[in-house]
PDB file of C-alpha atoms and ligand atoms in Angstrom:
ATOM      1  CA  MET A  47      93.236  91.431 121.853  1.00  0.00           C
ATOM      2  CA  ILE A  48      92.280  94.162 119.408  1.00  0.00           C
ATOM      3  CA  ILE A  49      88.834  94.565 120.871  1.00  0.00           C
ATOM      4  CA  SER A  50      90.060  94.516 124.441  1.00  0.00           C
ATOM      5  CA  PHE A  51      92.865  97.058 124.108  1.00  0.00           C
ATOM      6  CA  ARG A  52      92.134 100.737 124.712  1.00  0.00           C
ATOM      7  CA  CYS A  53      94.259 102.253 121.934  1.00  0.00           C
ATOM      8  CA  VAL A  54      95.356 100.350 118.826  1.00  0.00           C
ATOM      9  CA  VAL A  55      97.730 101.939 116.301  1.00  0.00           C
ATOM     10  CA  ALA A  56      98.931 100.471 112.993  1.00  0.00           C
ATOM     11  CA  LEU A  57     102.356 101.169 111.512  1.00  0.00           C
ATOM     12  CA  THR A  58     102.402 100.246 107.832  1.00  0.00           C
ATOM     13  CA  GLY A  59     105.109  99.887 105.215  1.00  0.00           C
ATOM     14  CA  ALA A  60     105.504  99.008 101.559  1.00  0.00           C
ATOM     15  CA  GLY A  61     104.456  95.366 102.084  1.00  0.00           C
ATOM     16  CA  ILE A  62     100.816  96.333 102.567  1.00  0.00           C
ATOM     17  CA  SER A  63     100.709  97.769  99.030  1.00  0.00           C
ATOM     18  CA  VAL A  64     102.586  94.959  97.242  1.00  0.00           C
ATOM     19  CA  GLU A  65      99.351  93.225  96.236  1.00  0.00           C
ATOM     20  CA  SER A  66      98.104  96.543  94.853  1.00  0.00           C
ATOM     21  CA  GLY A  67     100.917  96.273  92.302  1.00  0.00           C
ATOM     22  CA  ILE A  68     103.459  98.557  94.002  1.00  0.00           C
ATOM     23  CA  PRO A  69     106.799  96.813  94.510  1.00  0.00           C
ATOM     24  CA  ALA A  70     108.403  97.012  97.961  1.00  0.00           C
ATOM     25  CA  PHE A  71     111.826  98.634  98.349  1.00  0.00           C
ATOM     26  CA  ARG A  72     113.943  95.752  99.560  1.00  0.00           C
ATOM     27  CA  GLY A  73     114.275  92.117  98.500  1.00  0.00           C
ATOM     28  CA  SER A  74     115.000  90.662  95.074  1.00  0.00           C
ATOM     29  CA  GLN A  75     111.924  92.293  93.470  1.00  0.00           C
ATOM     30  CA  GLY A  76     112.324  95.546  95.411  1.00  0.00           C
ATOM     31  CA  LEU A  77     112.799  98.995  93.849  1.00  0.00           C
ATOM     32  CA  TRP A  78     116.191  99.390  95.470  1.00  0.00           C
ATOM     33  CA  SER A  79     117.469  96.270  93.633  1.00  0.00           C
ATOM     34  CA  LYS A  80     116.784  98.150  90.376  1.00  0.00           C
ATOM     35  CA  TYR A  81     117.649 101.683  91.450  1.00  0.00           C
ATOM     36  CA  ASP A  82     120.412 102.798  93.796  1.00  0.00           C
ATOM     37  CA  PRO A  83     118.589 104.844  96.475  1.00  0.00           C
ATOM     38  CA  MET A  84     121.637 107.092  96.902  1.00  0.00           C
ATOM     39  CA  GLU A  85     121.392 107.957  93.211  1.00  0.00           C
ATOM     40  CA  PHE A  86     117.604 108.300  92.966  1.00  0.00           C
ATOM     41  CA  ALA A  87     116.207 108.901  96.445  1.00  0.00           C
ATOM     42  CA  HIS A  88     118.774 111.091  98.185  1.00  0.00           C
ATOM     43  CA  ILE A  89     118.098 114.813  98.420  1.00  0.00           C
ATOM     44  CA  ASP A  90     121.646 115.658  97.272  1.00  0.00           C
ATOM     45  CA  ALA A  91     121.162 113.532  94.139  1.00  0.00           C
ATOM     46  CA  PHE A  92     117.871 115.325  93.462  1.00  0.00           C
ATOM     47  CA  ILE A  93     119.418 118.774  93.869  1.00  0.00           C
ATOM     48  CA  SER A  94     122.403 117.961  91.661  1.00  0.00           C
ATOM     49  CA  ASN A  95     120.338 116.359  88.875  1.00  0.00           C
ATOM     50  CA  PRO A  96     116.571 116.849  89.284  1.00  0.00           C
ATOM     51  CA  HIS A  97     115.898 115.858  85.676  1.00  0.00           C
ATOM     52  CA  LYS A  98     117.461 112.416  86.114  1.00  0.00           C
ATOM     53  CA  VAL A  99     115.649 111.744  89.412  1.00  0.00           C
ATOM     54  CA  TRP A 100     112.342 113.029  88.027  1.00  0.00           C
ATOM     55  CA  ASN A 101     112.551 110.569  85.098  1.00  0.00           C
ATOM     56  CA  VAL A 102     112.469 107.712  87.599  1.00  0.00           C
ATOM     57  CA  MET A 103     109.908 109.434  89.864  1.00  0.00           C
ATOM     58  CA  LYS A 104     107.608 109.793  86.858  1.00  0.00           C
ATOM     59  CA  GLU A 105     107.796 106.011  86.391  1.00  0.00           C
ATOM     60  CA  PHE A 106     106.916 105.434  90.078  1.00  0.00           C
ATOM     61  CA  GLY A 107     104.085 107.981  89.751  1.00  0.00           C
ATOM     62  CA  ALA A 108     102.553 105.976  86.892  1.00  0.00           C
ATOM     63  CA  ILE A 109     102.648 102.818  89.066  1.00  0.00           C
ATOM     64  CA  PHE A 110     100.978 104.698  91.961  1.00  0.00           C
ATOM     65  CA  ASP A 111      98.304 106.103  89.622  1.00  0.00           C
ATOM     66  CA  ARG A 112      97.311 102.593  88.494  1.00  0.00           C
ATOM     67  CA  ALA A 113      97.280 101.109  92.009  1.00  0.00           C
ATOM     68  CA  LYS A 114      94.029 100.503  93.896  1.00  0.00           C
ATOM     69  CA  PRO A 115      93.555  99.709  97.601  1.00  0.00           C
ATOM     70  CA  ASN A 116      93.617  95.969  98.344  1.00  0.00           C
ATOM     71  CA  PRO A 117      91.748  93.941 101.016  1.00  0.00           C
ATOM     72  CA  ALA A 118      94.391  94.824 103.636  1.00  0.00           C
ATOM     73  CA  HIS A 119      93.871  98.587 103.184  1.00  0.00           C
ATOM     74  CA  LYS A 120      90.097  98.021 103.256  1.00  0.00           C
ATOM     75  CA  ALA A 121      90.278  95.935 106.427  1.00  0.00           C
ATOM     76  CA  LEU A 122      92.051  98.804 108.219  1.00  0.00           C
ATOM     77  CA  VAL A 123      89.239 101.128 107.114  1.00  0.00           C
ATOM     78  CA  GLU A 124      86.757  98.714 108.668  1.00  0.00           C
ATOM     79  CA  LEU A 125      88.810  98.438 111.866  1.00  0.00           C
ATOM     80  CA  GLU A 126      88.732 102.227 112.207  1.00  0.00           C
ATOM     81  CA  ARG A 127      85.012 102.348 111.395  1.00  0.00           C
ATOM     82  CA  LEU A 128      84.303  99.746 114.079  1.00  0.00           C
ATOM     83  CA  GLY A 129      86.152 101.949 116.572  1.00  0.00           C
ATOM     84  CA  TYR A 130      89.122  99.608 117.135  1.00  0.00           C
ATOM     85  CA  LEU A 131      91.870 101.560 115.369  1.00  0.00           C
ATOM     86  CA  ASN A 132      93.080 104.915 116.644  1.00  0.00           C
ATOM     87  CA  CYS A 133      95.234 105.749 113.637  1.00  0.00           C
ATOM     88  CA  ILE A 134      97.561 104.499 110.936  1.00  0.00           C
ATOM     89  CA  ILE A 135     101.140 105.713 110.798  1.00  0.00           C
ATOM     90  CA  THR A 136     102.249 104.943 107.262  1.00  0.00           C
ATOM     91  CA  GLN A 137     105.682 105.078 105.689  1.00  0.00           C
ATOM     92  CA  ASN A 138     103.986 104.710 102.303  1.00  0.00           C
ATOM     93  CA  VAL A 139     103.586 107.667  99.980  1.00  0.00           C
ATOM     94  CA  ASP A 140     101.013 105.997  97.696  1.00  0.00           C
ATOM     95  CA  ASN A 141      97.873 107.426  99.379  1.00  0.00           C
ATOM     96  CA  LEU A 142      96.176 104.011  99.263  1.00  0.00           C
ATOM     97  CA  HIS A 143      95.044 104.145 102.905  1.00  0.00           C
ATOM     98  CA  GLN A 144      93.209 107.395 102.198  1.00  0.00           C
ATOM     99  CA  ASP A 145      91.892 106.097  98.839  1.00  0.00           C
ATOM    100  CA  ALA A 146      90.472 103.096 100.701  1.00  0.00           C
ATOM    101  CA  GLY A 147      88.715 105.447 103.151  1.00  0.00           C
ATOM    102  CA  SER A 148      90.923 105.530 106.256  1.00  0.00           C
ATOM    103  CA  LYS A 149      90.497 108.846 108.060  1.00  0.00           C
ATOM    104  CA  ALA A 150      93.253 109.085 110.672  1.00  0.00           C
ATOM    105  CA  VAL A 151      96.430 108.595 108.635  1.00  0.00           C
ATOM    106  CA  ILE A 152      99.820 110.042 109.553  1.00  0.00           C
ATOM    107  CA  GLU A 153     101.990 110.373 106.438  1.00  0.00           C
ATOM    108  CA  TYR A 154     105.377 109.812 108.019  1.00  0.00           C
ATOM    109  CA  HIS A 155     107.298 109.977 104.728  1.00  0.00           C
ATOM    110  CA  GLY A 156     105.037 112.508 102.976  1.00  0.00           C
ATOM    111  CA  SER A 157     102.877 111.873  99.923  1.00  0.00           C
ATOM    112  CA  ALA A 158     103.553 111.387  96.237  1.00  0.00           C
ATOM    113  CA  ARG A 159     100.185 113.046  95.584  1.00  0.00           C
ATOM    114  CA  ARG A 160     101.805 116.410  96.371  1.00  0.00           C
ATOM    115  CA  LEU A 161     104.760 118.367  95.019  1.00  0.00           C
ATOM    116  CA  ILE A 162     106.742 120.957  96.972  1.00  0.00           C
ATOM    117  CA  CYS A 163     108.813 123.863  95.691  1.00  0.00           C
ATOM    118  CA  LEU A 164     112.424 123.672  96.845  1.00  0.00           C
ATOM    119  CA  SER A 165     112.687 127.487  96.730  1.00  0.00           C
ATOM    120  CA  CYS A 166     109.499 128.879  98.307  1.00  0.00           C
ATOM    121  CA  GLY A 167     107.924 125.773  99.887  1.00  0.00           C
ATOM    122  CA  LYS A 168     104.621 126.130  98.007  1.00  0.00           C
ATOM    123  CA  LYS A 169     102.763 122.823  97.701  1.00  0.00           C
ATOM    124  CA  TYR A 170     100.760 121.575  94.723  1.00  0.00           C
ATOM    125  CA  ARG A 171      98.535 118.577  94.090  1.00  0.00           C
ATOM    126  CA  SER A 172     100.512 116.395  91.665  1.00  0.00           C
ATOM    127  CA  SER A 173      97.422 116.169  89.417  1.00  0.00           C
ATOM    128  CA  GLU A 174      97.645 119.932  88.715  1.00  0.00           C
ATOM    129  CA  ILE A 175     101.260 119.824  87.491  1.00  0.00           C
ATOM    130  CA  SER A 176     102.289 118.635  84.023  1.00  0.00           C
ATOM    131  CA  LEU A 177     105.315 116.352  83.831  1.00  0.00           C
ATOM    132  CA  ASN A 178     105.793 116.846  80.087  1.00  0.00           C
ATOM    133  CA  VAL A 179     108.831 119.011  80.779  1.00  0.00           C
ATOM    134  CA  LEU A 180     111.119 117.847  83.585  1.00  0.00           C
ATOM    135  CA  PRO A 181     111.798 119.015  86.204  1.00  0.00           C
ATOM    136  CA  PRO A 182     108.445 120.739  86.806  1.00  0.00           C
ATOM    137  CA  THR A 183     108.717 124.241  88.241  1.00  0.00           C
ATOM    138  CA  CYS A 184     106.807 126.487  90.627  1.00  0.00           C
ATOM    139  CA  ILE A 185     105.252 129.867  89.750  1.00  0.00           C
ATOM    140  CA  CYS A 186     108.341 131.315  91.511  1.00  0.00           C
ATOM    141  CA  SER A 187     110.528 129.303  89.026  1.00  0.00           C
ATOM    142  CA  GLY A 188     111.855 127.067  91.818  1.00  0.00           C
ATOM    143  CA  ILE A 189     112.177 123.354  91.145  1.00  0.00           C
ATOM    144  CA  LEU A 190     109.323 121.128  92.305  1.00  0.00           C
ATOM    145  CA  LYS A 191     110.077 117.891  94.120  1.00  0.00           C
ATOM    146  CA  PRO A 192     107.627 115.137  95.100  1.00  0.00           C
ATOM    147  CA  ASP A 193     106.552 115.971  98.673  1.00  0.00           C
ATOM    148  CA  VAL A 194     108.086 112.758  99.964  1.00  0.00           C
ATOM    149  CA  VAL A 195     110.960 112.359 102.394  1.00  0.00           C
ATOM    150  CA  PHE A 196     114.182 111.690 100.514  1.00  0.00           C
ATOM    151  CA  PHE A 197     117.203 110.189 102.244  1.00  0.00           C
ATOM    152  CA  GLY A 198     119.057 113.052 103.906  1.00  0.00           C
ATOM    153  CA  GLU A 199     115.818 114.937 104.667  1.00  0.00           C
ATOM    154  CA  PRO A 200     114.081 115.188 108.047  1.00  0.00           C
ATOM    155  CA  ILE A 201     110.660 113.704 108.773  1.00  0.00           C
ATOM    156  CA  PRO A 202     107.999 116.464 108.568  1.00  0.00           C
ATOM    157  CA  LYS A 203     107.764 117.843 112.111  1.00  0.00           C
ATOM    158  CA  ASP A 204     103.988 117.507 112.618  1.00  0.00           C
ATOM    159  CA  ALA A 205     103.949 113.921 111.340  1.00  0.00           C
ATOM    160  CA  ARG A 206     106.959 112.979 113.453  1.00  0.00           C
ATOM    161  CA  MET A 207     105.529 114.465 116.640  1.00  0.00           C
ATOM    162  CA  GLU A 208     102.068 112.979 116.177  1.00  0.00           C
ATOM    163  CA  ALA A 209     103.509 109.552 115.271  1.00  0.00           C
ATOM    164  CA  GLU A 210     105.681 109.591 118.392  1.00  0.00           C
ATOM    165  CA  ARG A 211     102.701 110.623 120.514  1.00  0.00           C
ATOM    166  CA  GLN A 212     100.621 107.767 119.111  1.00  0.00           C
ATOM    167  CA  ALA A 213     103.484 105.319 119.676  1.00  0.00           C
ATOM    168  CA  ARG A 214     103.666 106.423 123.315  1.00  0.00           C
ATOM    169  CA  ILE A 215      99.926 106.300 124.027  1.00  0.00           C
ATOM    170  CA  CYS A 216      98.954 103.096 122.217  1.00  0.00           C
ATOM    171  CA  ASP A 217      98.707  99.862 124.117  1.00  0.00           C
ATOM    172  CA  PHE A 218      98.651  97.640 121.024  1.00  0.00           C
ATOM    173  CA  MET A 219     100.650  98.251 117.848  1.00  0.00           C
ATOM    174  CA  LEU A 220     100.124  96.378 114.606  1.00  0.00           C
ATOM    175  CA  VAL A 221     103.349  96.497 112.565  1.00  0.00           C
ATOM    176  CA  ILE A 222     102.326  95.614 109.035  1.00  0.00           C
ATOM    177  CA  GLY A 223     104.464  95.080 105.925  1.00  0.00           C
ATOM    178  CA  THR A 224     107.620  96.885 106.951  1.00  0.00           C
ATOM    179  CA  SER A 225     111.182  95.604 107.143  1.00  0.00           C
ATOM    180  CA  ALA A 226     111.640  98.121 110.013  1.00  0.00           C
ATOM    181  CA  ILE A 227     115.096  98.928 108.720  1.00  0.00           C
ATOM    182  CA  VAL A 228     114.682 102.637 108.025  1.00  0.00           C
ATOM    183  CA  ALA A 229     115.022 105.003 110.973  1.00  0.00           C
ATOM    184  CA  PRO A 230     113.399 106.891 112.550  1.00  0.00           C
ATOM    185  CA  ALA A 231     110.215 104.981 111.557  1.00  0.00           C
ATOM    186  CA  SER A 232     111.817 101.795 112.876  1.00  0.00           C
ATOM    187  CA  TYR A 233     112.042 103.358 116.372  1.00  0.00           C
ATOM    188  CA  LEU A 234     108.247 103.766 116.645  1.00  0.00           C
ATOM    189  CA  PRO A 235     107.497 100.119 117.582  1.00  0.00           C
ATOM    190  CA  ILE A 236     110.394 100.256 120.052  1.00  0.00           C
ATOM    191  CA  MET A 237     108.982 103.435 121.562  1.00  0.00           C
ATOM    192  CA  ALA A 238     105.564 101.767 121.811  1.00  0.00           C
ATOM    193  CA  LYS A 239     107.072  98.697 123.456  1.00  0.00           C
ATOM    194  CA  GLU A 240     109.037 100.824 125.942  1.00  0.00           C
ATOM    195  CA  ASN A 241     105.776 102.478 126.904  1.00  0.00           C
ATOM    196  CA  GLY A 242     104.146  99.149 127.628  1.00  0.00           C
ATOM    197  CA  ALA A 243     102.416  98.320 124.340  1.00  0.00           C
ATOM    198  CA  THR A 244     101.956  94.814 122.986  1.00  0.00           C
ATOM    199  CA  ILE A 245     103.414  94.477 119.477  1.00  0.00           C
ATOM    200  CA  MET A 246     101.947  92.278 116.740  1.00  0.00           C
ATOM    201  CA  GLU A 247     103.778  91.976 113.434  1.00  0.00           C
ATOM    202  CA  ILE A 248     102.057  90.948 110.214  1.00  0.00           C
ATOM    203  CA  ASN A 249     104.658  90.107 107.589  1.00  0.00           C
ATOM    204  CA  PRO A 250     105.320  86.930 105.568  1.00  0.00           C
ATOM    205  CA  GLU A 251     108.976  87.272 106.561  1.00  0.00           C
ATOM    206  CA  GLY A 252     110.720  87.868 109.857  1.00  0.00           C
ATOM    207  CA  THR A 253     112.342  91.249 110.527  1.00  0.00           C
ATOM    208  CA  SER A 254     114.806  92.606 113.044  1.00  0.00           C
ATOM    209  CA  LEU A 255     111.817  93.243 115.323  1.00  0.00           C
ATOM    210  CA  THR A 256     110.471  89.688 115.199  1.00  0.00           C
ATOM    211  CA  ARG A 257     112.872  88.169 117.685  1.00  0.00           C
ATOM    212  CA  THR A 258     113.414  91.305 119.749  1.00  0.00           C
ATOM    213  CA  ILE A 259     110.312  93.316 120.649  1.00  0.00           C
ATOM    214  CA  VAL A 260     107.473  91.566 118.808  1.00  0.00           C
ATOM    215  CA  ASP A 261     105.005  89.752 121.066  1.00  0.00           C
ATOM    216  CA  TYR A 262     103.008  88.063 118.295  1.00  0.00           C
ATOM    217  CA  SER A 263     104.156  87.415 114.753  1.00  0.00           C
ATOM    218  CA  ILE A 264     101.758  86.385 112.002  1.00  0.00           C
ATOM    219  CA  GLN A 265     103.904  85.356 109.059  1.00  0.00           C
ATOM    220  CA  GLU A 266     101.439  85.725 106.230  1.00  0.00           C
ATOM    221  CA  SER A 267     100.298  88.379 103.759  1.00  0.00           C
ATOM    222  CA  ALA A 268      98.446  91.367 105.194  1.00  0.00           C
ATOM    223  CA  THR A 269      95.747  90.826 102.540  1.00  0.00           C
ATOM    224  CA  VAL A 270      94.954  87.476 104.169  1.00  0.00           C
ATOM    225  CA  VAL A 271      95.454  88.338 107.832  1.00  0.00           C
ATOM    226  CA  LEU A 272      93.683  91.697 108.128  1.00  0.00           C
ATOM    227  CA  PRO A 273      90.382  90.629 106.483  1.00  0.00           C
ATOM    228  CA  ASN A 274      90.444  87.537 108.757  1.00  0.00           C
ATOM    229  CA  ILE A 275      90.880  89.797 111.781  1.00  0.00           C
ATOM    230  CA  ILE A 276      87.797  91.756 110.700  1.00  0.00           C
ATOM    231  CA  LYS A 277      85.823  88.525 110.231  1.00  0.00           C
ATOM    232  CA  ALA A 278      86.898  87.352 113.679  1.00  0.00           C
ATOM    233  CA  ILE A 279      85.904  90.658 115.294  1.00  0.00           C
ATOM    234  CA  GLN A 280      82.517  90.640 113.566  1.00  0.00           C
ATOM    235  CA  CYS A 281      81.964  87.066 114.683  1.00  0.00           C
ATOM    236  CA  LEU A 282      83.023  87.807 118.264  1.00  0.00           C
ATOM    237  CA  LYS A 283      80.622  90.730 118.385  1.00  0.00           C
ATOM    238  CA  ARG A 284      77.751  88.615 117.013  1.00  0.00           C
ATOM    239  CA  ASN A 285      78.341  85.394 118.921  1.00  0.00           C
ATOM    240  CA  PRO A 286      81.380  85.272 121.213  1.00  0.00           C
ATOM    241  CA  LEU A 287      80.963  81.586 122.064  1.00  0.00           C
ATOM    242  CA  ASN A 288      80.909  80.258 118.524  1.00  0.00           C
ATOM    243  CA  CYS A 289      83.976  81.708 116.780  1.00  0.00           C
ATOM    244  CA  LYS A 290      86.694  79.155 117.414  1.00  0.00           C
ATOM    245  CA  SER A 291      86.761  77.954 113.788  1.00  0.00           C
ATOM    246  CA  LEU A 292      87.857  81.417 112.646  1.00  0.00           C
ATOM    247  CA  PHE A 293      91.085  81.348 114.584  1.00  0.00           C
ATOM    248  CA  ARG A 294      93.919  79.762 112.665  1.00  0.00           C
ATOM    249  CA  PRO A 295      96.723  77.871 114.381  1.00  0.00           C
ATOM    250  CA  ASN A 296      99.715  79.649 112.753  1.00  0.00           C
ATOM    251  CA  LEU A 297     100.012  82.397 115.342  1.00  0.00           C
ATOM    252  CA  THR A 298     103.435  82.186 116.964  1.00  0.00           C
ATOM    253  CA  SER A 299     104.520  84.100 119.976  1.00  0.00           C
TER     254      SER A 299
HETATM  255  P1  OAD B 410     110.647  97.396 102.652  1.00  0.00           P
HETATM  256  O1  OAD B 410     110.687  97.103 101.192  1.00  0.00           O
HETATM  257  O2  OAD B 410     111.939  97.622 103.338  1.00  0.00           O
HETATM  258  O3  OAD B 410     109.931  96.178 103.414  1.00  0.00           O
HETATM  259  C1  OAD B 410     108.715  95.661 102.976  1.00  0.00           C
HETATM  260  C2  OAD B 410     108.293  94.565 103.936  1.00  0.00           C
HETATM  261  O4  OAD B 410     107.003  94.117 103.545  1.00  0.00           O
HETATM  262  C3  OAD B 410     109.213  93.332 103.943  1.00  0.00           C
HETATM  263  O5  OAD B 410     109.557  93.034 105.289  1.00  0.00           O
HETATM  264  C4  OAD B 410     108.342  92.235 103.333  1.00  0.00           C
HETATM  265  O6  OAD B 410     108.602  90.948 103.909  1.00  0.00           O
HETATM  266  C5  OAD B 410     106.946  92.717 103.683  1.00  0.00           C
HETATM  267  N1  OAD B 410     105.871  92.241 102.797  1.00  0.00           N
HETATM  268  C6  OAD B 410     105.937  91.913 101.486  1.00  0.00           C
HETATM  269  N2  OAD B 410     104.747  91.521 101.026  1.00  0.00           N
HETATM  270  C7  OAD B 410     103.884  91.618 102.070  1.00  0.00           C
HETATM  271  C8  OAD B 410     102.488  91.366 102.237  1.00  0.00           C
HETATM  272  N3  OAD B 410     101.729  90.935 101.227  1.00  0.00           N
HETATM  273  N4  OAD B 410     101.944  91.577 103.450  1.00  0.00           N
HETATM  274  C9  OAD B 410     102.702  92.023 104.492  1.00  0.00           C
HETATM  275  N5  OAD B 410     104.010  92.276 104.398  1.00  0.00           N
HETATM  276  C10 OAD B 410     104.603  92.076 103.202  1.00  0.00           C
HETATM  277  O7  OAD B 410     109.624  98.605 102.856  1.00  0.00           O
HETATM  278  P2  OAD B 410     109.461  99.581 104.106  1.00  0.00           P
HETATM  279  O8  OAD B 410     109.759  98.887 105.381  1.00  0.00           O
HETATM  280  O9  OAD B 410     108.152 100.253 103.966  1.00  0.00           O
HETATM  281  O10 OAD B 410     111.555 105.377 102.597  1.00  0.00           O
HETATM  282  O11 OAD B 410     110.601 100.612 103.806  1.00  0.00           O
HETATM  283  C11 OAD B 410     110.779 101.711 104.663  1.00  0.00           C
HETATM  284  C12 OAD B 410     111.234 102.894 103.885  1.00  0.00           C
HETATM  285  O12 OAD B 410     112.381 102.553 103.094  1.00  0.00           O
HETATM  286  C13 OAD B 410     110.250 103.400 102.856  1.00  0.00           C
HETATM  287  O13 OAD B 410     109.249 104.209 103.413  1.00  0.00           O
HETATM  288  C14 OAD B 410     111.135 104.175 101.934  1.00  0.00           C
HETATM  289  C15 OAD B 410     112.279 103.204 101.811  1.00  0.00           C
HETATM  290  O14 OAD B 410     113.490 103.749 101.479  1.00  0.00           O
HETATM  291  C16 OAD B 410     111.458 106.548 101.969  1.00  0.00           C
HETATM  292  O15 OAD B 410     111.026 106.651 100.853  1.00  0.00           O
HETATM  293  C17 OAD B 410     111.935 107.703 102.789  1.00  0.00           C
END
């Protein structure tokens, strides 16, 4: 399907980075089971106590700094290189798609690699700002916040518009490692479906999309599925008649 469709788009979430050592948000091991998002990821909480929120953000930052792209990130790079992936819309702020080498990446929830001043809007690379004294501040003395979308904040306009455009124009959407609970990102597969796209979900667990709009569900880790997809594509390109052994039977539709 991937090689026959005209425009393939991937929507990724925290699940794709789990095997890079970054915990997902939901579930028993998720970040939100340890931290209340309303206390640590809401813009009002940040404004009322930036020091407290920054203490936790600094911990997340250290996890992101140690993380390396895994075989799922690398497979998406290969899919793009082969010309079968138009772009990735990611909800992740860990930069691992770009670290792996993906070129067309829409950062729907911003990036933890940048900081933004709440007063003047100036942006900094996080590597140029010391976190020895919290909260870090801008040259204008405003407070710096990670340039990620907190609850209560809008999606950056350019990212939102481009993601919606891609959702409308794609004819095949891979929905990878997201619980599809958080709006408006969760509307993107619905928008794609409404515009005629086929939806394939790659997630070891079912989501609210699985039994509603998903056409094909592969319930396995992205680090297993995506490299297998690349192998299958390479095999099909080399010898289309001799690839049956690559296709596994656990594809449900
Ligand atoms: P969630 O933590 O809600 O969901 C992660 C999904 O990944 C779950 O459905 C898991 O089953 C799945 N998963 C786990 N391991 C996987 C693997 N190896 N391969 C594939 N899938 C796997 O994370 P998101 O859906 O990304 O928002 O969360 C959406 C948003 O909620 C985040 O962007 C963040 C959070 O609050 C902001 O920070 C604004």
